[in-house]
Short mmCIF file of C-alpha atoms in Angstrom, two decimals:
data_model
loop_
_atom_site.label_atom_id
_atom_site.label_comp_id
_atom_site.label_asym_id
_atom_site.label_seq_id
_atom_site.Cartn_x
_atom_site.Cartn_y
_atom_site.Cartn_z
CA UNK A 739 155.74 117.51 121.86
CA UNK A 740 156.72 117.40 125.50
CA UNK A 741 160.14 116.17 126.51
CA UNK A 742 162.07 115.68 129.76
CA UNK A 743 165.87 115.43 129.80
CA UNK A 744 167.91 114.16 132.72
CA UNK A 745 171.58 114.35 131.78
CA UNK A 746 173.06 112.66 134.86
CA UNK A 747 172.82 108.86 134.63
CA UNK A 748 174.42 108.54 138.07
CA UNK A 749 175.33 110.78 140.98
CA UNK A 750 177.28 110.15 144.17
CA UNK A 751 177.01 112.15 147.39
CA UNK A 752 178.35 111.82 150.89
CA UNK A 753 175.88 111.32 153.69
CA UNK A 754 174.66 114.61 155.20
CA UNK A 755 175.68 116.64 152.15
CA UNK A 756 173.32 118.29 149.65
CA UNK A 757 172.92 117.14 146.08
CA UNK A 758 171.26 118.61 142.99
CA UNK A 759 169.68 116.42 140.32
CA UNK A 760 169.20 118.12 136.97
CA UNK A 761 166.07 118.20 134.85
CA UNK A 762 165.31 120.23 131.75
CA UNK A 763 162.03 120.15 129.88
CA UNK A 764 160.54 121.20 126.61
CA UNK A 765 156.92 122.08 125.97
CA UNK A 766 154.89 124.62 124.06
CA UNK A 767 152.12 124.53 126.66
CA UNK A 768 151.70 127.50 128.99
CA UNK A 769 150.13 125.40 131.73
CA UNK A 770 151.95 122.31 132.98
CA UNK A 771 153.17 120.59 136.09
CA UNK A 772 156.58 119.22 136.93
CA UNK A 773 157.06 116.30 139.28
CA UNK A 774 159.90 114.45 140.90
CA UNK A 775 159.58 110.81 141.91
CA UNK A 776 161.86 108.45 143.79
CA UNK A 777 162.02 104.80 142.80
CA UNK A 778 163.85 102.49 145.22
CA UNK A 779 165.01 99.08 144.09
CA UNK A 780 161.64 97.69 145.19
CA UNK A 781 160.11 99.38 142.12
CA UNK A 782 157.39 101.57 143.61
CA UNK A 783 157.34 105.20 142.44
CA UNK A 784 157.16 107.61 145.36
CA UNK A 785 155.96 111.18 144.79
CA UNK A 786 158.42 113.74 146.17
CA UNK A 787 157.52 117.22 145.00
CA UNK A 788 155.43 119.19 142.50
CA UNK A 789 155.84 122.57 140.78
CA UNK A 790 153.10 124.18 138.72
CA UNK A 791 154.08 126.34 135.79
CA UNK A 792 152.29 129.34 137.31
CA UNK A 793 153.74 128.90 140.77
CA UNK A 794 155.99 131.83 141.57
CA UNK A 795 157.63 130.27 144.59
CA UNK A 796 159.94 127.28 144.36
CA UNK A 797 158.29 124.20 145.85
CA UNK A 798 159.66 122.69 149.05
CA UNK A 799 158.78 119.46 150.85
CA UNK A 800 160.91 118.74 153.88
CA UNK A 801 164.45 118.00 152.67
CA UNK A 802 163.38 118.31 149.03
CA UNK A 803 163.23 121.57 147.12
CA UNK A 804 162.70 122.28 143.47
CA UNK A 805 164.84 124.94 141.79
CA UNK A 806 162.42 126.10 139.09
CA UNK A 807 163.85 128.35 136.38
CA UNK A 808 161.08 128.82 133.86
CA UNK A 809 163.07 130.86 131.33
CA UNK A 810 165.72 128.15 131.23
CA UNK A 811 163.08 125.40 131.30
CA UNK A 812 164.79 123.67 134.17
CA UNK A 813 163.38 122.06 137.30
CA UNK A 814 166.26 120.73 139.35
CA UNK A 815 165.69 118.73 142.52
CA UNK A 816 167.78 119.63 145.55
CA UNK A 817 168.06 117.11 148.37
CA UNK A 818 169.54 118.55 151.54
CA UNK A 819 171.27 116.54 154.27
CA UNK A 820 171.39 113.30 152.24
CA UNK A 821 170.63 110.06 154.02
CA UNK A 822 171.60 106.50 153.12
CA UNK A 823 167.93 105.78 152.43
CA UNK A 824 167.95 108.39 149.66
CA UNK A 825 169.88 105.97 147.44
CA UNK A 826 167.47 105.26 144.57
CA UNK A 827 166.49 106.22 141.02
CA UNK A 828 165.01 109.69 140.68
CA UNK A 829 162.69 110.65 137.84
CA UNK A 830 161.58 114.04 136.64
CA UNK A 831 158.20 114.12 134.89
CA UNK A 832 155.89 116.56 133.15
CA UNK A 833 152.20 116.16 133.97
CA UNK A 834 151.37 112.46 133.91
CA UNK A 835 152.58 111.91 130.39
CA UNK A 836 156.35 112.26 130.06
CA UNK A 837 159.14 110.95 132.26
CA UNK A 838 162.89 111.39 131.98
CA UNK A 839 165.30 108.47 131.90
CA UNK A 840 166.21 108.99 135.51
CA UNK A 841 169.28 109.58 137.66
CA UNK A 842 170.65 106.92 139.97
CA UNK A 843 171.67 108.52 143.25
CA UNK A 844 174.07 106.74 145.57
CA UNK A 845 174.62 108.10 149.06
CA UNK A 846 177.92 107.03 150.58
CA UNK A 847 178.45 106.73 154.36
CA UNK B 540 143.16 105.26 153.50
CA UNK B 541 144.02 102.29 151.26
CA UNK B 542 146.82 102.89 148.75
CA UNK B 543 147.08 101.78 145.15
CA UNK B 544 147.37 98.02 144.78
CA UNK B 545 148.28 95.91 141.76
CA UNK B 546 148.00 92.23 140.98
CA UNK B 547 149.75 90.01 140.30
CA UNK B 548 153.19 91.12 141.45
CA UNK B 549 155.01 88.89 138.98
CA UNK B 550 153.89 87.08 135.85
CA UNK B 551 155.58 84.89 133.25
CA UNK B 552 153.98 84.40 129.84
CA UNK B 553 155.05 83.15 126.43
CA UNK B 554 154.97 84.97 123.13
CA UNK B 555 151.52 85.19 121.59
CA UNK B 556 149.65 84.79 124.86
CA UNK B 557 147.32 87.34 126.40
CA UNK B 558 147.64 88.91 129.85
CA UNK B 559 145.41 90.94 132.17
CA UNK B 560 146.88 93.13 134.89
CA UNK B 561 144.75 94.67 137.62
CA UNK B 562 144.88 97.87 139.62
CA UNK B 563 142.82 99.11 142.53
CA UNK B 564 142.94 102.88 142.84
CA UNK B 565 143.34 104.77 146.06
CA UNK B 566 140.11 105.53 147.88
CA UNK B 567 138.44 108.65 146.47
CA UNK B 568 140.43 108.66 143.21
CA UNK B 569 138.62 108.56 139.88
CA UNK B 570 141.52 108.58 137.43
CA UNK B 571 143.90 105.74 136.66
CA UNK B 572 146.97 105.85 134.41
CA UNK B 573 149.05 102.92 133.21
CA UNK B 574 152.76 102.94 132.40
CA UNK B 575 155.28 100.53 130.97
CA UNK B 576 158.79 100.72 132.42
CA UNK B 577 161.47 98.73 130.62
CA UNK B 578 164.62 97.87 132.53
CA UNK B 579 166.82 100.93 132.99
CA UNK B 580 164.29 103.31 131.46
CA UNK B 581 161.75 105.82 132.68
CA UNK B 582 158.03 104.97 132.65
CA UNK B 583 156.24 105.27 129.30
CA UNK B 584 152.62 106.42 129.39
CA UNK B 585 150.24 103.81 127.96
CA UNK B 586 146.81 105.33 128.62
CA UNK B 587 144.62 106.97 131.21
CA UNK B 588 141.04 106.32 132.31
CA UNK B 589 138.80 108.95 133.87
CA UNK B 590 135.40 107.92 135.15
CA UNK B 591 135.38 104.74 133.06
CA UNK B 592 136.38 106.36 129.77
CA UNK B 593 139.76 106.50 128.06
CA UNK B 594 141.16 109.98 128.58
CA UNK B 595 144.41 109.92 126.65
CA UNK B 596 146.72 107.37 125.09
CA UNK B 597 150.44 107.13 124.50
CA UNK B 598 152.26 105.59 121.57
CA UNK B 599 151.21 101.99 122.13
CA UNK B 600 149.56 99.64 119.61
CA UNK B 601 145.87 98.63 119.87
CA UNK B 602 146.80 95.24 121.38
CA UNK B 603 147.24 97.25 124.60
CA UNK B 604 143.73 97.91 125.86
CA UNK B 605 142.16 98.85 129.13
CA UNK B 606 139.07 99.14 131.20
CA UNK B 607 137.95 101.08 134.23
CA UNK B 608 135.13 99.85 136.42
CA UNK B 609 132.46 101.83 138.33
CA UNK B 610 134.53 101.52 141.51
CA UNK B 611 137.44 103.09 139.53
CA UNK B 612 139.60 100.00 139.61
CA UNK B 613 141.20 99.23 136.28
CA UNK B 614 142.56 96.50 134.04
CA UNK B 615 145.31 96.53 131.44
CA UNK B 616 145.03 93.86 128.76
CA UNK B 617 147.82 92.99 126.37
CA UNK B 618 147.14 90.62 123.46
CA UNK B 619 149.62 88.77 121.28
CA UNK B 620 152.49 89.25 123.72
CA UNK B 621 155.92 90.04 122.30
CA UNK B 622 159.33 89.66 123.93
CA UNK B 623 159.65 93.46 124.14
CA UNK B 624 156.55 93.60 126.32
CA UNK B 625 158.68 92.34 129.20
CA UNK B 626 158.68 95.22 131.67
CA UNK B 627 157.39 96.59 134.94
CA UNK B 628 153.81 97.80 134.51
CA UNK B 629 152.86 100.60 136.84
CA UNK B 630 149.43 101.88 137.67
CA UNK B 631 148.82 105.30 139.21
CA UNK B 632 145.67 106.92 140.54
CA UNK B 633 145.01 110.59 141.08
CA UNK B 634 142.77 112.55 143.40
CA UNK B 635 142.43 116.13 142.27
CA UNK B 636 143.25 118.60 139.62
CA UNK B 637 145.88 121.12 140.65
CA UNK B 638 146.21 124.55 139.12
CA UNK B 639 148.14 124.17 135.91
CA UNK B 640 146.13 121.18 134.75
CA UNK B 641 148.32 118.50 136.23
CA UNK B 642 147.53 115.64 138.59
CA UNK B 643 149.28 114.44 141.69
CA UNK B 644 149.56 110.70 141.27
CA UNK B 645 150.05 107.83 143.63
CA UNK B 646 151.65 104.73 142.18
CA UNK B 647 151.13 101.08 142.92
CA UNK B 648 154.01 98.65 143.44
CA UNK B 649 153.84 97.42 139.84
CA UNK B 650 153.52 94.09 138.07
CA UNK B 651 156.67 92.63 136.60
CA UNK B 652 155.84 90.83 133.36
CA UNK B 653 158.31 88.49 131.71
CA UNK B 654 157.58 87.25 128.19
CA UNK B 655 159.55 84.17 127.09
#
């Protein structure tokens, strides 16, 4: 069975600083995809970044990067230069099937 | 390019009633997935439709059923509503198959269902 674990219920960061949100996963599949989504208080899930299991390079999308360590089964999201608008829930997911419980990020001015 | 839309945005029902939620997929997408998100939790996969056929189902009872139409829009039907069905219901559509067998999905704004 596939499983996603996010161990940080809440994180705080100062504006303009970097923050890392943790995600570990468990699967017996060789081929899979890992996603990060942002969910503001409005409720809509916003796709941030994707990492395929066979991708050798860590994915990057603007201020978002994914620190993919396959042997450790971790896929941490790094947000650089945090902005106030980054305050939201962040979910790690495997394929379209399994989501973690999320991390609430608060960016302080 | 039109994004994923869902209707209604909010809905209040009573126990035992039936509800139908609707989702219009993004232009060019042929796959729709439905999720239930209880308050304070991550989304739970209900089922997925690909080209009008069910293409996978999560751990939800048969009273949760769905449909996908030729234009790839979709409906989620829930019969015999229970209090625990109160949640945000999210629909997502996908456009292509990436290497690794996963889909990039675009989510709608959700329908918030309250069961009294």
